[in-house]
Coordinates of C-alpha atoms in Angstrom, one line a residue:
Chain L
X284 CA 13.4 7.4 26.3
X285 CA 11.4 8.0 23.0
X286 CA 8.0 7.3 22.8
X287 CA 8.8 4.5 19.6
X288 CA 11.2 3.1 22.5
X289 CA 8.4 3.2 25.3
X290 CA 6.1 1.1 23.1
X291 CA 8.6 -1.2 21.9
X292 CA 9.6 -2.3 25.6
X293 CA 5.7 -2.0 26.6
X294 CA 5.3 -4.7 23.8
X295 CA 8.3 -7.0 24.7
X296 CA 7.3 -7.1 28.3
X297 CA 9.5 -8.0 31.2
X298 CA 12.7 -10.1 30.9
X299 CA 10.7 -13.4 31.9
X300 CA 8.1 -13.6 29.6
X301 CA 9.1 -16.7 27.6
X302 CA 5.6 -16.8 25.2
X303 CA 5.5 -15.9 21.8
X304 CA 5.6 -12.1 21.2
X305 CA 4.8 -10.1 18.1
X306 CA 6.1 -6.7 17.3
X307 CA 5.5 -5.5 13.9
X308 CA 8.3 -3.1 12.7
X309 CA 8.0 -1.9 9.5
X310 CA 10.3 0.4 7.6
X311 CA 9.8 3.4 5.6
X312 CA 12.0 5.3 3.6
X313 CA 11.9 9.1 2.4
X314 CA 13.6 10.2 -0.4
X315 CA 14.0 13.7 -0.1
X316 CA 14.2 15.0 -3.5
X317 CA 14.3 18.3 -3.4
X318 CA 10.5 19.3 -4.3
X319 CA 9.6 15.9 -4.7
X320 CA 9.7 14.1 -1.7
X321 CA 9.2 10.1 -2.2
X322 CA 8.1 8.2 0.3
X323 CA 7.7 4.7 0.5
X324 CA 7.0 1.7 3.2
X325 CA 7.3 -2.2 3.1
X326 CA 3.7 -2.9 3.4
X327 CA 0.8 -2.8 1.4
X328 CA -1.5 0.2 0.7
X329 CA -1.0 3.9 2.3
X330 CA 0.5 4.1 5.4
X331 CA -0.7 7.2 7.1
X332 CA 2.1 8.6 9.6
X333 CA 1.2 11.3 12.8
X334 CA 2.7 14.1 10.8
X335 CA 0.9 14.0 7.6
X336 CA 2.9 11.9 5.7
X337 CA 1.4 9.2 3.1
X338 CA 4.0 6.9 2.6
X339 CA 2.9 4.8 -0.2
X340 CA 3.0 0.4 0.3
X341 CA 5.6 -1.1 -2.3
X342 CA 4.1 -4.8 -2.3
X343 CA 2.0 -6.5 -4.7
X344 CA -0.9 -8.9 -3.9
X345 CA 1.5 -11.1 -4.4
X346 CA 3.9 -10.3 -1.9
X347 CA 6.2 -9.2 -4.2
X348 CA 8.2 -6.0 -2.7
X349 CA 9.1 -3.6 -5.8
X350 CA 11.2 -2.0 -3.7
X351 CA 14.9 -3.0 -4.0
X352 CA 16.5 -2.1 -0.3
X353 CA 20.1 -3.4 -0.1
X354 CA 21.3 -4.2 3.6
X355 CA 22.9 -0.9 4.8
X356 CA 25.5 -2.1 7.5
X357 CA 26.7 0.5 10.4
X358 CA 29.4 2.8 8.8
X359 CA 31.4 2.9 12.4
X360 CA 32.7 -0.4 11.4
X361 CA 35.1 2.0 9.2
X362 CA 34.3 1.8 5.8
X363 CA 31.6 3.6 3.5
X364 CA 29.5 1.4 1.0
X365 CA 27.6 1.8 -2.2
X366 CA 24.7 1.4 -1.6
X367 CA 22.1 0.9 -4.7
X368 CA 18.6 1.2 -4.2
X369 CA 15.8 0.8 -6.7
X370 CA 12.6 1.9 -7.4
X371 CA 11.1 0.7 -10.3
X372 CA 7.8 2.2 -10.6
X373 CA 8.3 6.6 -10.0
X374 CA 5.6 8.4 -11.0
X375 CA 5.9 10.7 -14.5
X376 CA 6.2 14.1 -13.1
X377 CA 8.7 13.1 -11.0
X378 CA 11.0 11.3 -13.6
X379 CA 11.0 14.2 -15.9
X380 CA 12.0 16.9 -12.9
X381 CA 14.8 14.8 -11.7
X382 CA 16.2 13.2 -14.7
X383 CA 16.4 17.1 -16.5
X384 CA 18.2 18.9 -12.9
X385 CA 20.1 16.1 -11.1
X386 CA 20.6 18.7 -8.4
X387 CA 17.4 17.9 -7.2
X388 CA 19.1 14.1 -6.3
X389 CA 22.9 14.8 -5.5
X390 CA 23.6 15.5 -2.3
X391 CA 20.1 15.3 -0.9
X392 CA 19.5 12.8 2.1
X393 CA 17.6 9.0 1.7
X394 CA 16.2 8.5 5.1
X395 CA 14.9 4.9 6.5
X396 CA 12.7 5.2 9.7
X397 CA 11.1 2.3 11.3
X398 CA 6.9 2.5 12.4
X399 CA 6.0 0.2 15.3
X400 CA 2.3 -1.2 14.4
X401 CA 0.5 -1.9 16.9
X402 CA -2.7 -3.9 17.0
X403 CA -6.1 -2.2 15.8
X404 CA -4.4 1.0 14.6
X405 CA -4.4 -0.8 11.0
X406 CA -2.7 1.7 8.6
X407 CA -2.5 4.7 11.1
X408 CA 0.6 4.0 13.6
X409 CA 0.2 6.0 17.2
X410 CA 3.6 6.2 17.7
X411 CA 6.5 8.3 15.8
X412 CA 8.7 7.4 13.4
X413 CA 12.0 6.0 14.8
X414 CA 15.0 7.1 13.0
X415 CA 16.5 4.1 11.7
X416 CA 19.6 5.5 8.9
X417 CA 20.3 8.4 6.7
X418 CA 22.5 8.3 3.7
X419 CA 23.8 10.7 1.4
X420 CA 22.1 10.1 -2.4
X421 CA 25.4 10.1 -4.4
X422 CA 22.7 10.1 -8.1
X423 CA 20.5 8.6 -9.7
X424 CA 19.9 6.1 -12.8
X425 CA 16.6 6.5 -14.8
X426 CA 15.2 4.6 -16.7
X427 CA 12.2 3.9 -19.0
X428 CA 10.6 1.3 -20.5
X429 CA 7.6 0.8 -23.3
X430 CA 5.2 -2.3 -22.9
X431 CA 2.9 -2.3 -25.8
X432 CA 0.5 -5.5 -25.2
X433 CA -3.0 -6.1 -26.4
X434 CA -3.3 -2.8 -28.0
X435 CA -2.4 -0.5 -24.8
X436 CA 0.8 0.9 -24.7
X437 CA 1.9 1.4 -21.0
X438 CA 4.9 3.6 -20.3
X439 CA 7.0 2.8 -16.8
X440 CA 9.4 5.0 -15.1
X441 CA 12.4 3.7 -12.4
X442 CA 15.1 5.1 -10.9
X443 CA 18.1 3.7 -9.4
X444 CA 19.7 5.2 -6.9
X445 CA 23.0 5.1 -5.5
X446 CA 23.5 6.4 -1.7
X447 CA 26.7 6.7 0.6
X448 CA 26.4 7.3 4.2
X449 CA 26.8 10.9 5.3
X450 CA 30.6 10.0 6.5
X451 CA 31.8 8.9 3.5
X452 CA 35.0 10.5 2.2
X453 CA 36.2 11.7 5.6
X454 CA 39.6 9.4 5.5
X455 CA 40.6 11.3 2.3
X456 CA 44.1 12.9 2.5
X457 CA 42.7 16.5 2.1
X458 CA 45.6 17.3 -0.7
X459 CA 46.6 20.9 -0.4
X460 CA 49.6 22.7 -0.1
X461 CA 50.9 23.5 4.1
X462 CA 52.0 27.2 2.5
X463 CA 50.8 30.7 4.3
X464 CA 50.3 31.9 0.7
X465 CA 47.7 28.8 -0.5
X466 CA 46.0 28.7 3.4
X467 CA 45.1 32.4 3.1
X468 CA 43.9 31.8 -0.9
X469 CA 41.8 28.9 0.0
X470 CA 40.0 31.6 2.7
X471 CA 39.5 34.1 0.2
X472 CA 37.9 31.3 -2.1
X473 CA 35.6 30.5 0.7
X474 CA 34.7 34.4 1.4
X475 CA 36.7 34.9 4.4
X476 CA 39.0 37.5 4.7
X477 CA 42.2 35.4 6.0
X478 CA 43.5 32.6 7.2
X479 CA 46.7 32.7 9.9
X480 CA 46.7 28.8 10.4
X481 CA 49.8 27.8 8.2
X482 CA 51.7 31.5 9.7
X483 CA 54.1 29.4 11.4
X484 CA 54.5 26.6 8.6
X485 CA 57.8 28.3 7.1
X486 CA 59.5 28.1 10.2
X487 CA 59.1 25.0 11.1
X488 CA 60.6 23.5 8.0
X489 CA 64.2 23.7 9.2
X490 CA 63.8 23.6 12.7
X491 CA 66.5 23.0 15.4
X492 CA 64.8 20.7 18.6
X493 CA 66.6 20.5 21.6
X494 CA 66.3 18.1 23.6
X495 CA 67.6 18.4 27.4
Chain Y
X12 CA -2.8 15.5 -15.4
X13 CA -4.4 12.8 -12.5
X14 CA -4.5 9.6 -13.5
X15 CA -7.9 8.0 -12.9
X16 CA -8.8 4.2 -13.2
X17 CA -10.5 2.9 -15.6
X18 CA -13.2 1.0 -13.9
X19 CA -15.6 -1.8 -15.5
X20 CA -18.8 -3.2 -14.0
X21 CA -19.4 -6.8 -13.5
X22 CA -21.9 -8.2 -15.2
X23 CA -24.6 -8.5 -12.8
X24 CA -26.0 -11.9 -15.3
X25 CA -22.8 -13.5 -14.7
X26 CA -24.1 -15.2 -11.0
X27 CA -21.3 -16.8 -9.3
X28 CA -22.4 -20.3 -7.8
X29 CA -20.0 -20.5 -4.7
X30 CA -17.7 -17.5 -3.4
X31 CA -15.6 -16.4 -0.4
X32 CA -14.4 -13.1 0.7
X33 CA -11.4 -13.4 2.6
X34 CA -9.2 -10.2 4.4
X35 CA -6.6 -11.5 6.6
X36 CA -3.4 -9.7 5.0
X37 CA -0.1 -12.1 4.7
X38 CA 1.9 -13.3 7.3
X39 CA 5.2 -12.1 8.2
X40 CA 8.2 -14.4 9.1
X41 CA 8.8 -12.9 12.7
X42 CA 12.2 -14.2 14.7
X43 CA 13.1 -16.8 17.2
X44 CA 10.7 -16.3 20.3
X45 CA 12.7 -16.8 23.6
X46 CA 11.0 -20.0 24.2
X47 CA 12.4 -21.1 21.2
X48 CA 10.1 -21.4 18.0
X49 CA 10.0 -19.6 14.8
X50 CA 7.1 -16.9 14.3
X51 CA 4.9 -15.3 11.8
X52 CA 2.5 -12.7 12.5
X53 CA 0.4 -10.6 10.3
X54 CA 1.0 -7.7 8.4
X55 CA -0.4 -4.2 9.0
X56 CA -3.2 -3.5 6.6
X57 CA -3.3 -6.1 4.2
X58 CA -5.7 -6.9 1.0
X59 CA -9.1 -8.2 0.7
X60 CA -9.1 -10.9 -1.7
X61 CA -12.7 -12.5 -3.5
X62 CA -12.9 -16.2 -4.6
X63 CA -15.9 -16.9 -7.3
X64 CA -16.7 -20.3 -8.9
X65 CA -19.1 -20.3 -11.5
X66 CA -21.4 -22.7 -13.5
X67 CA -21.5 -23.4 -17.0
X68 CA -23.4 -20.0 -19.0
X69 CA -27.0 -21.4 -20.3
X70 CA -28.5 -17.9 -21.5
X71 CA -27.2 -15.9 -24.4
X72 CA -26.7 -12.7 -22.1
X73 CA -24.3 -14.2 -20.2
X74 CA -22.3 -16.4 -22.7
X75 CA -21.8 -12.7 -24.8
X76 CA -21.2 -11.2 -21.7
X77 CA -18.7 -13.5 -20.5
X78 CA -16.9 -13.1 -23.9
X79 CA -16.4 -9.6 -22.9
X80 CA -15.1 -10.4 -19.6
X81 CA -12.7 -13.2 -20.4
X82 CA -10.6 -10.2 -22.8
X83 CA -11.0 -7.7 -20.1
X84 CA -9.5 -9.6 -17.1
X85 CA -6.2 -10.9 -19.2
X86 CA -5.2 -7.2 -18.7
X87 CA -5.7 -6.6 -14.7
X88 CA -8.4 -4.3 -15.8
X89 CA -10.0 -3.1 -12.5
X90 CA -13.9 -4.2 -12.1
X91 CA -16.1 -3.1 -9.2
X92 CA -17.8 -7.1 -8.1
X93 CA -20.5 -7.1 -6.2
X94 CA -19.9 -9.7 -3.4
X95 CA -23.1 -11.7 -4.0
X96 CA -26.1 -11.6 -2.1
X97 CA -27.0 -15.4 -1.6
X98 CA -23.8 -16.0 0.4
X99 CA -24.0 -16.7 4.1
X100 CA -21.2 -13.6 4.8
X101 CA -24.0 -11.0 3.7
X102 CA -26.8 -10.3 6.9
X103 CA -29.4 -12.3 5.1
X104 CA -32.2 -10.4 3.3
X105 CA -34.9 -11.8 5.9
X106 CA -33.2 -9.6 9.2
X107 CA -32.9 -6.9 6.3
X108 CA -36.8 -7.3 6.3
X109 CA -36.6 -7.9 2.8
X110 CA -37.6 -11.1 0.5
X111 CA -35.3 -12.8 -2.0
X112 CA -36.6 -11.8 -4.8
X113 CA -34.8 -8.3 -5.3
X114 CA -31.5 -9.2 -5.7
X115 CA -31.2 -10.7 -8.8
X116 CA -31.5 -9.1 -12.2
X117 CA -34.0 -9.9 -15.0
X118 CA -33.4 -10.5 -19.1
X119 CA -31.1 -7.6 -20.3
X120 CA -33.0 -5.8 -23.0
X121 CA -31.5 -5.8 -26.8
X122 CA -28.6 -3.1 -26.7
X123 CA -28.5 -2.3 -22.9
X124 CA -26.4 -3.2 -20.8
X125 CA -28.2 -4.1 -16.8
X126 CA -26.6 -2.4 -13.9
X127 CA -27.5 -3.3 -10.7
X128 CA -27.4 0.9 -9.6
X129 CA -30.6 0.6 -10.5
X130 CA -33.0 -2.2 -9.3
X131 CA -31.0 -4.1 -6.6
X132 CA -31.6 -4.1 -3.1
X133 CA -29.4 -1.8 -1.2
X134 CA -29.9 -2.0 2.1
X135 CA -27.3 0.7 3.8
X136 CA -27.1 1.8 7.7
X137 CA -25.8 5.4 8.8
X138 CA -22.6 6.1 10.0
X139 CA -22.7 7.7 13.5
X140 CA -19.1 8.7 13.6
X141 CA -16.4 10.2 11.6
X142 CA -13.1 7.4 10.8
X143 CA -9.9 8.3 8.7
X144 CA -9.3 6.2 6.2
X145 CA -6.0 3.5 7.2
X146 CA -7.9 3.0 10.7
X147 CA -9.9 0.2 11.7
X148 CA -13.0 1.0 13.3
X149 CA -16.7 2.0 12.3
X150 CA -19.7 3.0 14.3
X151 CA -23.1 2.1 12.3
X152 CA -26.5 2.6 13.4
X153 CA -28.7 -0.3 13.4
X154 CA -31.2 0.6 15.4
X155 CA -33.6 -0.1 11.8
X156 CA -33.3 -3.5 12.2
X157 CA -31.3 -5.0 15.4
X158 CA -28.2 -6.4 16.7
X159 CA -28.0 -8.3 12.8
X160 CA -24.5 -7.9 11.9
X161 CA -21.9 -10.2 13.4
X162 CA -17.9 -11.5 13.4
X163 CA -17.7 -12.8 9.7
X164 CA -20.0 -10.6 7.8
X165 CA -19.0 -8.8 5.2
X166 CA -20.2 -5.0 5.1
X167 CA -18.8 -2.3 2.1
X168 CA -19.0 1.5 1.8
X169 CA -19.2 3.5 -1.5
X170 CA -16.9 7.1 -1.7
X171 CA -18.9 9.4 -3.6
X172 CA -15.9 11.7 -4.0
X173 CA -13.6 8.8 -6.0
X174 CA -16.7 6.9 -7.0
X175 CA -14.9 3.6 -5.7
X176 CA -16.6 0.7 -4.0
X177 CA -15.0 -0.7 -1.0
X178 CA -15.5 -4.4 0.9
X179 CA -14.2 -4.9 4.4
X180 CA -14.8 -8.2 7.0
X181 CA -16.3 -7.3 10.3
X182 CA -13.8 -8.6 12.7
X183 CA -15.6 -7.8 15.5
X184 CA -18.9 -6.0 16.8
X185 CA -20.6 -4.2 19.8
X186 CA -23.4 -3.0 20.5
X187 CA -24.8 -0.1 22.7
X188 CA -27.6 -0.3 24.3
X189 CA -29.9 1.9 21.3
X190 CA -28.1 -0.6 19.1
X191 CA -25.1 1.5 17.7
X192 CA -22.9 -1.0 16.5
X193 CA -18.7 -0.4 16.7
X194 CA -17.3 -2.4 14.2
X195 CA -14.1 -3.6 13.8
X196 CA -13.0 -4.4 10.0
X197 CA -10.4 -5.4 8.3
X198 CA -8.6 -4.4 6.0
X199 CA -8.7 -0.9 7.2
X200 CA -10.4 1.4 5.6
X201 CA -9.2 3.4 2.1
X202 CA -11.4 6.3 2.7
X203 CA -12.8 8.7 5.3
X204 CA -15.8 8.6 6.3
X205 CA -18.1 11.1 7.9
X206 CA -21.6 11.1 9.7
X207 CA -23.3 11.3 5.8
X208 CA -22.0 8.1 4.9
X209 CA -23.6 4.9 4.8
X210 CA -22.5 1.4 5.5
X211 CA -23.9 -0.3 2.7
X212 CA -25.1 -4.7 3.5
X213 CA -24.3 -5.1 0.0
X214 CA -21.1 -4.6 -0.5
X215 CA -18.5 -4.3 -4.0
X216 CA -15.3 -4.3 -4.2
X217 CA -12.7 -2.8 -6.7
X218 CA -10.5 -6.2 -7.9
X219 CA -7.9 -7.1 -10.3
X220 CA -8.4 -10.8 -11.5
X221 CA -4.8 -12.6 -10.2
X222 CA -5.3 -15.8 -12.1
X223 CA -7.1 -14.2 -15.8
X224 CA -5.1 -16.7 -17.8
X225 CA -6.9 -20.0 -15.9
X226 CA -10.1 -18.2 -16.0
X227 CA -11.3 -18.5 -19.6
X228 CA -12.6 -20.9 -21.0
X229 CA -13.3 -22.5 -24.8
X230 CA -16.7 -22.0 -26.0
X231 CA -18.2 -25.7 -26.5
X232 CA -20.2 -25.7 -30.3
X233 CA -19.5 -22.1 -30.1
X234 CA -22.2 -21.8 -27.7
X235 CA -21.8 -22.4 -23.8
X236 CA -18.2 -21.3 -21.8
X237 CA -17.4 -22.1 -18.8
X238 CA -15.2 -20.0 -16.3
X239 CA -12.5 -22.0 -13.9
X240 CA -12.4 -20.3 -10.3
X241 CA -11.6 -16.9 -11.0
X242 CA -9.6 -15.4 -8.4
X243 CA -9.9 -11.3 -7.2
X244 CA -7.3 -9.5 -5.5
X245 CA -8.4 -6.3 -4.2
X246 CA -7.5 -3.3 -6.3
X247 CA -6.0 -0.5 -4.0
X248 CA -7.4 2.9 -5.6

């Protein structure tokens, strides 16, 4: 068992405790950008994890999250979502890296991981990460805005971004052609020297079955 | 290019009458408990947040000065506020072995502006151990004066390296037996600190005003404003 799943059960106790039992979760996600890794948590202020990591709180004094985190359900279930999710304050550097080379975004991973807080650690969780999701980031939508009020002119970056999970697209017919010719072409074009898989596909296509 | 804050200094004329300090961080809708009830619970971390009533300005210095103010706080400028000194959730200047007298400023001269860096009483007690900043406990030594600090005070550190102020309730305290105190504060704390810092009995915080547009108020014959309670969220630098 994981050391995030040893402390969770610690915390929950045995199966007849009937009081009132708090467990802070929290969760966390990393952006991985390539060279400009984002990483933000549902709390307030910096949240300082075992391996280094700031992750930096998205809430207001308000309790307003800035974070927009759409419910990501469990792609088993068959089907791959769009999912959007939006950050609306990204600091400058990063804007103008990723909006100029979207390579940096496509294909890259968004990662949600859940910290288990336990009490007196304040921002500094003892345990590891759990691993909660990972989705694919599909791109990204930037935008910015001016706000020019009582003489100071403030200039905010966001970015939307839109993520798959990683199994999206497998139930796509692959559309090729079955022919010895194309297989062994497709091969070259992936720098191997051959492919004998479709070698029997010719002579199967009239094909006498007898049956006893 | 770093961005830095731009920081402003409270007035140290503008004397708040009544005030509260408060750090408990919000509360979190939880689940269904297996005996049945619905739950909150608090979050990690959390913000510190300042509450400041003041009386009507009789002096010049502070009516001007308050003009300045009412501008700066419509824009969620960040100021550095000294928690004040009179209030029961500072260790009182008698256990400080100290008298009254020192902590408040006198007439501003023409064309200067008073800032309490230089004649206010600042009491401070070493740090005896090392603590990362997002973690929740400090040891002090207080040997100086005694076992003085308890559950509700409010005790602050200054990081030289940022130049930010910092304001944090002690949740708990014990001592050893050469009166090393372990402290328990909240919210945790936004900086390291090492064996050369100080804990300092006066404390300021940084703060964005959450409630500028009730603050202000009209000058009456041009002369005498009044502030509403101004509210101050803690800034996190």
């Amino acid at each position: 068992m994981s050391d995030f799943a040893t402390v969770l059960t610690d915390q929950i106790g045995d199966s007849d405790v009937t009081h009132d039992q708090f467990i802070t979760v929290s969760r966390c996600f990393f952006y991985d950008f390539d060279g400009y890794p984002t990483r933000l948590w549902d709390g307030q202020g910096i949240l300082r994890t075992g391996d280094g990591s700031d992750w930096i709180g998205t809430v207001d004094s308000g309790g307003n999250d800035y974070h927009s985190v759409p419910n990501v359900d469990d792609e088993r279930e068959g089907t791959s979502q769009d999912y959007t999710f939006s950050i609306p304050h990204i600091d400058e550097t990063t804007f103008e890296a990723l909006q100029s080379d979207r390579s940096l975004v496509n294909g890259r991973n968004l990662t949600c991981y859940l910290a288990i807080h336990q009490s007196g650690e304040g921002l500094r969780p003892g345990s590891p990460l759990r691993f909660d999701y990972r989705l694919e980031m599909m791109g990204a939508q930037f935008g910015r805005s001016m706000d020019l009020s009582g003489g100071t002119m403030t200039r905010a970056y966001s970015a939307s971004v839109l993520a798959k999970p990683i199994g999206h697209g497998r139930s796509l017919v692959p559309g090729g052609t079955y022919t010895d010719t194309s297989q062994k072409l497709r091969a070259q074009a992936m720098g191997l020297d051959g492919d004998s898989g479709c070698g029997y596909v010719s002579s199967n296509s009239t094909r006498r079955i007898k049956y006893p | 290019m770093t961005y830095t804050v731009t920081v402003h200094e409270w007035p140290d004329v503008l004397i708040p009458s009544s005030q509260t300090f408060k750090a408990g961080g919000q509360s979190i809708q939880g689940g269904v408990t297996a005996g049945g009830t619905l739950v909150s619970h608090p979050e990690p971390g959390g913000r510190a947040s300042l509450q400041q009533k003041f009386d009507i300005f009789t002096s010049h210095d502070e009516n001007v000065e308050a003009s300045w103010v009412m501008s700066k706080i419509l824009n969620s400028s960040v100021f550095r506020v000294p928690i004040w000194a009179y209030s029961v959730q500072l260790v009182r200047a008698e256990d400080l072995g100290a008298s009254h007298t020192m902590e408040f400023p006198g007439p501003i001269a023409k064309g200067e502006e008073l800032l309490s860096n230089d004649w206010a009483f600042n009491p401070r007690a070493d740090v005896t151990a090392a603590a990362l900043s997002g973690t929740t406990s400090v040891e002090a030594d207080l040997s100086p004066w005694g076992r003085i600090l308890r559950r509700g005070h409010v005790i602050g550190f200054y990081d030289s390296d940022s130049g930010y102020d910092f304001a944090h309730m002690v949740e708990a305290v014990s001592y050893d037996a050469a009166d090393t105190a372990t402290i328990t504060v909240s919210p945790p704390l936004r900086r390291d600190l090492t064996t050369s810092s100080k804990m300092k009995f006066r404390p300021k915080m940084m703060a964005t005003c959450s409630n500028a547009r009730e603050v202000a108020g009209l000058y009456s014959v041009g002369r005498h404003v009044q502030f509403s309670q101004v509210s101050w969220a803690e800034a996190l630098v």
